[in-house]
C-alpha cells in the first residue's frame, strides 16, 4: 500500500469509495414496469424492461419465460403463480402484456415480484428479478408458508433474490474420457449458488419429430397397403364366384346326362317275331341285360322277366305298335287284344 495512504486514513477511505461497485442487477435486463412498491389491480398488466448494462447484456439474450412470484426469496417460501405472456418469447421485445387472474392469491403488501429466465446465444442462462410490488382486488388464498415469506421480505421493495448467470457446460469429446453436461451457477456478487434449472430452449430440447419426407413416405405406404388389401379381396371374391359357377355348370351337365339316359332307356323298344320287347335294365339299375317280353296271356298283357312280374302303372297308358296290331296295356282293368285272323 502506498505510504501516503498508510498515514492518512481519510485518503484510504476515499480511494475505496472511488472503486466502481458492480450492482447485483447489472446483468441481463432490468425491469422498469411495474416499479418497486407500485400497486396494480388484478386484470390487465403491462411489463417492460431494458438493458441492465452488464455482461451478458440484453443483446446476448434470446428467448425468455416470465413468471409471477409470491412469497419470500427462497424456494421453500416462494411460489410461481402464473406464466406471464407466452413461453420462449423474445427478450428483444422489451415488454409484454397479459392478464393477472384474481383468484391466484390474496392481496399482500409488496408480496409479489417477477422472475425472468432467459437464454443466451451461447447456450447459457440468466435469471432476473423485478422489485416487489402489490396486487389488489385479489380474491384467492395464499398458503401460510408463502404468506409468511412475503411478509418477512416486504419491508424493502428491492429485497428480492439476486440475479443469476448460469454457465451451462457443453459436452466435449475426449480420447480417454467422456464428459457429461454440468451447470454452474454464479451470482453477480461472485458467490457460488446452487444450480438453477434452465428454461426451455431450442438447444435443451432438440427436435425429435419426423421430417416431412418421412411423414409423406409413411402416408404413401399406408395408401398402397390399403390398395393391395382391397385388390386381394376383389380377386378372392372373383375366384370364389368362378369356382361356384363351374360347380353349378358341372352339376347341370350331370343332371342333363342322367335325364337323357333315363329317357333313352324308355324309348328303346324292339320287335322280335311280332312281339314288342322292353329292355330289362333301367337308369336306376343296369345290372340285368336280359330283355323282358310283353305277351298276351289270359286276355291280359303282362311283362315277364327272370326276377318278378311287372305291370305298367295305372296313371299311364302305353301303346305298342307292331306288324300285327296295336296293343294297349293298363293296370287294374282287362284289355282284349286285336287278332287279325278273326
Short mmCIF file of C-alpha atoms in Angstrom, two decimals:
data_model
loop_
_atom_site.label_atom_id
_atom_site.label_comp_id
_atom_site.label_asym_id
_atom_site.label_seq_id
_atom_site.Cartn_x
_atom_site.Cartn_y
_atom_site.Cartn_z
CA UNK A 1 0.00 0.00 0.00
CA UNK A 2 1.36 3.49 -0.79
CA UNK A 3 2.91 5.38 2.12
CA UNK A 4 0.54 8.32 1.79
CA UNK A 5 -2.47 6.01 2.24
CA UNK A 6 -1.00 4.45 5.36
CA UNK A 7 -0.58 7.81 7.04
CA UNK A 8 -3.89 9.29 6.00
CA UNK A 9 -6.95 7.13 6.74
CA UNK A 10 -9.23 9.66 5.05
CA UNK A 11 -7.39 9.28 1.79
CA UNK A 12 -7.67 5.50 2.15
CA UNK A 13 -11.44 5.74 2.57
CA UNK A 14 -11.78 8.00 -0.47
CA UNK A 15 -9.74 5.52 -2.51
CA UNK A 16 -12.04 2.65 -1.61
CA UNK A 17 -15.14 4.67 -2.44
CA UNK A 18 -13.70 5.51 -5.85
CA UNK A 19 -13.58 1.82 -6.84
CA UNK A 20 -16.64 1.08 -9.03
CA UNK A 21 -19.08 -1.30 -7.40
CA UNK A 22 -20.78 -3.92 -9.65
CA UNK A 23 -24.54 -3.77 -8.93
CA UNK A 24 -26.25 -7.03 -8.18
CA UNK A 25 -28.75 -6.50 -11.01
CA UNK A 26 -26.26 -5.37 -13.66
CA UNK A 27 -26.60 -8.42 -15.93
CA UNK A 28 -29.23 -9.23 -18.49
CA UNK A 29 -32.23 -6.94 -18.16
CA UNK A 30 -33.73 -4.56 -15.61
CA UNK A 31 -37.50 -4.23 -15.07
CA UNK A 32 -38.92 -0.73 -15.43
CA UNK A 33 -42.64 -1.57 -15.11
CA UNK A 34 -44.07 -2.29 -12.62
CA UNK A 35 -41.88 -0.10 -10.47
CA UNK A 36 -40.82 -1.16 -6.98
CA UNK A 37 -43.61 -0.54 -4.45
CA UNK A 38 -46.22 0.08 -7.17
CA UNK A 39 -49.82 -1.09 -6.78
CA UNK A 40 -51.62 -2.90 -9.60
CA UNK A 41 -55.19 -4.28 -9.64
CA UNK A 42 -55.94 -7.77 -10.83
CA UNK A 43 -56.56 -7.93 -14.56
CA UNK A 44 -54.55 -6.38 -17.41
CA UNK A 45 -50.91 -5.60 -16.65
CA UNK A 46 -48.08 -4.17 -18.75
CA UNK A 47 -44.49 -5.24 -18.05
CA UNK A 48 -41.45 -3.52 -19.57
CA UNK A 49 -37.70 -3.96 -19.23
CA UNK A 50 -34.45 -2.52 -20.52
CA UNK A 51 -30.77 -3.43 -20.76
CA UNK A 52 -29.12 -3.70 -17.34
CA UNK A 53 -25.75 -2.72 -18.80
CA UNK A 54 -23.79 -5.72 -17.55
CA UNK A 55 -22.25 -8.76 -19.17
CA UNK A 56 -24.08 -10.57 -20.59
CA UNK A 57 -26.31 -7.73 -21.70
CA UNK A 58 -29.76 -7.79 -23.24
CA UNK A 59 -28.33 -8.17 -26.76
CA UNK A 60 -26.83 -11.50 -25.69
CA UNK A 61 -30.23 -12.86 -24.62
CA UNK A 62 -32.55 -14.74 -26.97
CA UNK A 63 -35.74 -16.25 -25.51
CA UNK A 64 -37.30 -15.99 -22.07
CA UNK A 65 -40.03 -17.26 -19.77
CA UNK A 66 -41.65 -14.76 -17.36
CA UNK A 67 -43.39 -15.82 -14.14
CA UNK A 68 -45.37 -14.01 -11.43
CA UNK A 69 -44.00 -14.94 -7.98
CA UNK A 70 -45.42 -14.63 -4.46
CA UNK A 71 -43.66 -15.08 -1.12
CA UNK A 72 -40.09 -14.79 0.07
CA UNK A 73 -36.71 -15.22 -1.58
CA UNK A 74 -36.10 -18.96 -1.15
CA UNK A 75 -37.67 -21.91 -2.95
CA UNK A 76 -39.22 -23.04 0.34
CA UNK A 77 -41.29 -19.88 0.89
CA UNK A 78 -41.93 -18.67 -2.67
CA UNK A 79 -44.18 -19.92 -5.43
CA UNK A 80 -44.75 -19.24 -9.14
CA UNK A 81 -48.40 -18.29 -9.61
CA UNK A 82 -48.67 -17.70 -13.34
CA UNK A 83 -46.66 -17.60 -16.55
CA UNK A 84 -46.99 -14.10 -17.96
CA UNK A 85 -47.16 -13.97 -21.75
CA UNK A 86 -46.10 -16.94 -23.81
CA UNK A 87 -43.11 -19.18 -23.14
CA UNK A 88 -39.94 -18.75 -25.19
CA UNK A 89 -40.82 -15.22 -26.31
CA UNK A 90 -38.03 -12.90 -27.46
CA UNK A 91 -36.18 -10.75 -24.91
CA UNK A 92 -35.65 -8.14 -27.60
CA UNK A 93 -39.40 -7.34 -27.49
CA UNK A 94 -38.66 -5.34 -24.29
CA UNK A 95 -42.17 -5.83 -22.95
CA UNK A 96 -45.29 -7.96 -22.69
CA UNK A 97 -48.98 -7.51 -21.83
CA UNK A 98 -51.15 -10.07 -20.09
CA UNK A 99 -53.95 -10.50 -17.52
CA UNK A 100 -53.38 -11.33 -13.85
CA UNK A 101 -56.03 -13.74 -12.62
CA UNK A 102 -57.74 -12.53 -9.44
CA UNK A 103 -58.12 -15.98 -7.86
CA UNK A 104 -54.41 -16.81 -7.84
CA UNK A 105 -53.73 -15.47 -4.34
CA UNK A 106 -54.82 -12.88 -1.82
CA UNK A 107 -53.63 -9.29 -1.82
CA UNK A 108 -50.31 -8.88 0.03
CA UNK A 109 -48.44 -5.62 0.52
CA UNK A 110 -45.24 -5.88 -1.58
CA UNK A 111 -45.73 -9.63 -1.65
CA UNK A 112 -45.30 -10.10 -5.41
CA UNK A 113 -42.39 -9.88 -7.87
CA UNK A 114 -41.45 -11.11 -11.36
CA UNK A 115 -38.85 -13.69 -12.36
CA UNK A 116 -37.50 -13.82 -15.93
CA UNK A 117 -35.46 -16.86 -17.01
CA UNK A 118 -33.72 -16.13 -20.31
CA UNK A 119 -31.26 -17.96 -22.55
CA UNK A 120 -28.10 -16.54 -24.03
CA UNK A 121 -26.87 -17.02 -27.58
CA UNK A 122 -24.02 -19.16 -26.16
CA UNK A 123 -26.48 -21.60 -24.57
CA UNK A 124 -26.15 -20.24 -21.02
CA UNK A 125 -28.85 -18.90 -18.70
CA UNK A 126 -29.66 -15.61 -16.98
CA UNK A 127 -32.30 -15.13 -14.24
CA UNK A 128 -33.52 -11.60 -13.41
CA UNK A 129 -35.97 -10.43 -10.73
CA UNK A 130 -38.12 -7.32 -10.52
CA UNK A 131 -38.64 -5.22 -7.39
CA UNK A 132 -41.55 -6.09 -5.14
CA UNK A 133 -45.00 -4.64 -5.82
CA UNK A 134 -48.57 -5.01 -4.58
CA UNK A 135 -51.55 -6.60 -6.32
CA UNK A 136 -55.01 -5.55 -5.15
CA UNK A 137 -58.54 -6.82 -5.89
CA UNK A 138 -57.26 -10.37 -5.48
CA UNK A 139 -59.83 -12.86 -4.14
CA UNK A 140 -57.79 -16.05 -3.88
CA UNK A 141 -55.98 -17.61 -0.92
CA UNK A 142 -52.27 -17.89 -0.14
CA UNK A 143 -50.70 -20.73 1.80
CA UNK A 144 -49.19 -19.83 5.14
CA UNK A 145 -45.60 -20.59 4.11
CA UNK A 146 -45.75 -18.15 1.18
CA UNK A 147 -47.69 -15.55 3.16
CA UNK A 148 -45.09 -15.58 5.93
CA UNK A 149 -42.25 -15.39 3.41
CA UNK A 150 -43.85 -12.38 1.70
CA UNK A 151 -44.43 -10.54 4.97
CA UNK A 152 -40.86 -11.25 6.06
CA UNK A 153 -39.31 -9.71 2.93
CA UNK A 154 -41.88 -6.95 2.27
CA UNK A 155 -40.04 -4.29 4.27
CA UNK A 156 -37.88 -3.26 1.27
CA UNK A 157 -39.14 -3.32 -2.30
CA UNK A 158 -35.68 -4.30 -3.55
CA UNK A 159 -35.49 -7.28 -1.23
CA UNK A 160 -35.63 -9.97 -3.91
CA UNK A 161 -33.25 -12.78 -4.93
CA UNK A 162 -30.05 -11.72 -6.69
CA UNK A 163 -29.73 -12.03 -10.44
CA UNK A 164 -28.01 -15.20 -11.59
CA UNK A 165 -25.83 -16.11 -14.56
CA UNK A 166 -25.67 -19.87 -15.03
CA UNK A 167 -22.96 -21.20 -17.33
CA UNK A 168 -24.07 -24.43 -18.95
CA UNK A 169 -21.05 -26.58 -19.74
CA UNK A 170 -21.17 -28.16 -23.19
CA UNK A 171 -20.03 -31.80 -23.66
CA UNK A 172 -16.60 -32.19 -25.29
CA UNK A 173 -15.16 -35.27 -26.96
CA UNK A 174 -12.07 -36.85 -25.37
CA UNK A 175 -9.94 -39.82 -26.38
CA UNK A 176 -9.52 -41.02 -22.79
CA UNK A 177 -12.71 -39.96 -21.04
CA UNK A 178 -16.13 -38.58 -21.84
CA UNK A 179 -17.56 -35.53 -20.13
CA UNK A 180 -21.20 -35.00 -19.22
CA UNK A 181 -23.08 -31.70 -19.25
CA UNK A 182 -22.91 -29.83 -15.98
CA UNK A 183 -24.17 -26.46 -14.86
CA UNK A 184 -22.53 -24.00 -12.51
CA UNK A 185 -24.34 -21.05 -11.01
CA UNK A 186 -22.74 -17.76 -10.07
CA UNK A 187 -24.34 -14.55 -8.92
CA UNK A 188 -23.11 -11.05 -9.73
CA UNK A 189 -21.83 -10.77 -6.17
CA UNK A 190 -19.27 -13.52 -7.03
CA UNK A 191 -20.85 -16.01 -4.63
CA UNK A 192 -21.41 -19.62 -5.68
CA UNK A 193 -25.09 -20.59 -5.58
CA UNK A 194 -26.93 -23.77 -6.34
CA UNK A 195 -27.55 -24.71 -9.92
CA UNK A 196 -30.79 -23.24 -11.25
CA UNK A 197 -32.97 -25.05 -13.71
CA UNK A 198 -32.86 -23.65 -17.20
CA UNK A 199 -35.94 -22.57 -19.03
CA UNK A 200 -36.94 -24.40 -22.20
CA UNK A 201 -34.76 -23.52 -25.16
CA UNK A 202 -34.04 -24.79 -28.60
CA UNK A 203 -30.71 -26.31 -27.50
CA UNK A 204 -32.20 -28.11 -24.48
CA UNK A 205 -34.99 -29.72 -26.47
CA UNK A 206 -33.70 -30.94 -29.83
CA UNK A 207 -36.25 -31.64 -32.49
CA UNK A 208 -37.38 -35.24 -32.24
CA UNK A 209 -40.24 -35.34 -34.73
CA UNK A 210 -40.27 -36.85 -38.19
CA UNK A 211 -39.41 -34.81 -41.23
CA UNK A 212 -41.97 -34.00 -43.89
CA UNK A 213 -40.39 -36.53 -46.24
CA UNK A 214 -40.67 -39.35 -43.71
CA UNK A 215 -44.30 -38.46 -42.99
CA UNK A 216 -45.14 -38.41 -46.71
CA UNK A 217 -43.43 -41.78 -47.19
CA UNK A 218 -45.43 -43.32 -44.33
CA UNK A 219 -48.71 -41.96 -45.73
CA UNK A 220 -47.88 -43.23 -49.23
CA UNK A 221 -47.01 -46.67 -47.86
CA UNK A 222 -50.31 -46.84 -45.97
CA UNK A 223 -52.25 -45.93 -49.14
CA UNK A 224 -50.52 -48.65 -51.19
CA UNK A 225 -51.12 -51.18 -48.40
CA UNK A 226 -54.86 -50.40 -48.41
CA UNK A 227 -54.96 -50.69 -52.22
CA UNK A 228 -53.19 -54.07 -52.02
CA UNK A 229 -55.64 -55.41 -49.43
CA UNK A 230 -58.64 -54.27 -51.50
CA UNK A 231 -57.17 -55.91 -54.63
CA UNK A 232 -56.60 -59.20 -52.80
CA UNK A 233 -60.19 -59.15 -51.53
CA UNK A 234 -61.60 -58.47 -55.02
CA UNK A 235 -59.55 -61.30 -56.59
CA UNK A 236 -60.61 -63.70 -53.82
CA UNK A 237 -64.30 -62.91 -54.41
CA UNK A 238 -63.81 -63.33 -58.17
CA UNK A 239 -62.19 -66.78 -57.87
CA UNK A 240 -64.77 -67.98 -55.33
CA UNK A 241 -67.65 -66.98 -57.60
CA UNK A 242 -65.93 -68.57 -60.59
CA UNK A 243 -65.45 -71.84 -58.72
CA UNK A 244 -69.11 -71.85 -57.67
CA UNK A 245 -70.22 -71.19 -61.26
CA UNK A 246 -68.05 -74.07 -62.54
CA UNK A 247 -69.52 -76.44 -59.96
CA UNK A 248 -73.06 -75.37 -60.90
CA UNK A 249 -72.33 -75.95 -64.59
CA UNK A 250 -70.91 -79.43 -63.91
CA UNK A 251 -73.95 -80.31 -61.78
CA UNK A 252 -76.31 -79.17 -64.55
CA UNK A 253 -74.42 -81.23 -67.13
CA UNK A 254 -74.54 -84.32 -64.90
CA UNK A 255 -78.29 -83.91 -64.28
CA UNK A 256 -78.95 -83.48 -68.00
CA UNK A 257 -76.89 -86.56 -68.82
CA UNK A 258 -78.76 -88.62 -66.24
CA UNK A 259 -82.11 -87.42 -67.62
CA UNK A 260 -81.06 -88.29 -71.16
CA UNK A 261 -80.01 -91.78 -70.07
CA UNK A 262 -83.38 -92.43 -68.39
CA UNK A 263 -85.45 -91.22 -71.35
CA UNK A 264 -83.34 -93.14 -73.85
CA UNK A 265 -83.94 -96.39 -71.97
CA UNK A 266 -87.72 -95.91 -72.13
CA UNK A 267 -87.64 -95.09 -75.80
CA UNK A 268 -85.69 -98.18 -76.90
CA UNK A 269 -88.28 -100.72 -78.00
CA UNK A 270 -87.58 -103.74 -80.17
CA UNK A 271 -89.86 -106.11 -82.11
CA UNK A 272 -88.92 -109.75 -82.25
CA UNK A 273 -91.24 -112.18 -84.11
CA UNK A 274 -94.03 -109.65 -83.98
CA UNK A 275 -93.64 -109.08 -80.24
CA UNK A 276 -92.63 -105.83 -78.59
CA UNK A 277 -89.71 -106.16 -76.19
CA UNK A 278 -88.62 -103.75 -73.43
CA UNK A 279 -85.05 -103.54 -72.17
CA UNK A 280 -84.51 -105.18 -68.82
CA UNK A 281 -82.22 -102.52 -67.47
CA UNK A 282 -83.16 -99.01 -66.30
CA UNK A 283 -81.46 -95.77 -65.28
CA UNK A 284 -81.53 -96.79 -61.65
CA UNK A 285 -80.18 -100.32 -62.18
CA UNK A 286 -78.17 -101.62 -65.10
CA UNK A 287 -77.25 -104.99 -63.66
CA UNK A 288 -79.70 -107.05 -65.81
CA UNK A 289 -79.23 -107.23 -69.56
CA UNK A 290 -81.94 -109.82 -70.35
CA UNK A 291 -84.96 -108.49 -72.27
CA UNK A 292 -88.42 -108.86 -70.91
CA UNK A 293 -91.30 -109.66 -73.26
CA UNK A 294 -94.82 -108.34 -73.25
CA UNK A 295 -97.09 -111.27 -74.33
CA UNK A 296 -100.87 -111.78 -74.24
CA UNK A 297 -101.79 -114.26 -71.55
CA UNK A 298 -105.40 -114.86 -70.40
CA UNK A 299 -106.52 -111.69 -72.07
CA UNK A 300 -104.04 -109.59 -70.07
CA UNK A 301 -100.77 -108.17 -71.21
CA UNK A 302 -98.01 -108.98 -68.80
CA UNK A 303 -94.31 -108.37 -68.75
CA UNK A 304 -92.30 -111.42 -67.83
CA UNK A 305 -88.72 -111.46 -66.73
CA UNK A 306 -86.39 -113.58 -64.74
CA UNK A 307 -86.97 -111.92 -61.39
CA UNK A 308 -90.61 -110.84 -60.99
CA UNK A 309 -93.68 -109.82 -62.87
CA UNK A 310 -94.01 -106.15 -63.67
CA UNK A 311 -97.14 -104.24 -64.58
CA UNK A 312 -97.46 -100.75 -66.06
CA UNK A 313 -98.67 -98.05 -63.63
CA UNK A 314 -102.30 -97.05 -63.79
CA UNK A 315 -101.54 -93.40 -64.35
CA UNK A 316 -100.01 -94.08 -67.78
CA UNK A 317 -101.17 -95.89 -70.88
CA UNK A 318 -98.56 -97.45 -73.13
CA UNK A 319 -99.25 -98.03 -76.80
CA UNK A 320 -97.17 -100.58 -78.59
CA UNK A 321 -97.13 -100.76 -82.38
CA UNK A 322 -96.09 -103.77 -84.43
CA UNK A 323 -96.61 -105.52 -87.72
CA UNK A 324 -99.63 -107.45 -86.49
CA UNK A 325 -101.65 -104.95 -84.48
CA UNK A 326 -101.98 -102.37 -81.69
CA UNK A 327 -101.78 -103.39 -78.01
CA UNK A 328 -102.97 -101.44 -75.00
CA UNK A 329 -102.00 -102.38 -71.52
CA UNK A 330 -103.39 -100.95 -68.29
CA UNK A 331 -103.18 -101.83 -64.66
CA UNK A 332 -106.34 -102.77 -62.86
CA UNK A 333 -108.51 -103.47 -65.96
CA UNK A 334 -108.77 -106.17 -68.60
CA UNK A 335 -107.93 -105.45 -72.22
CA UNK A 336 -108.71 -107.51 -75.29
CA UNK A 337 -106.08 -107.96 -77.92
CA UNK A 338 -106.78 -107.37 -81.54
CA UNK A 339 -106.44 -110.60 -83.54
CA UNK A 340 -106.31 -110.06 -87.30
CA UNK A 341 -107.17 -113.72 -88.03
CA UNK A 342 -110.62 -113.38 -86.53
#
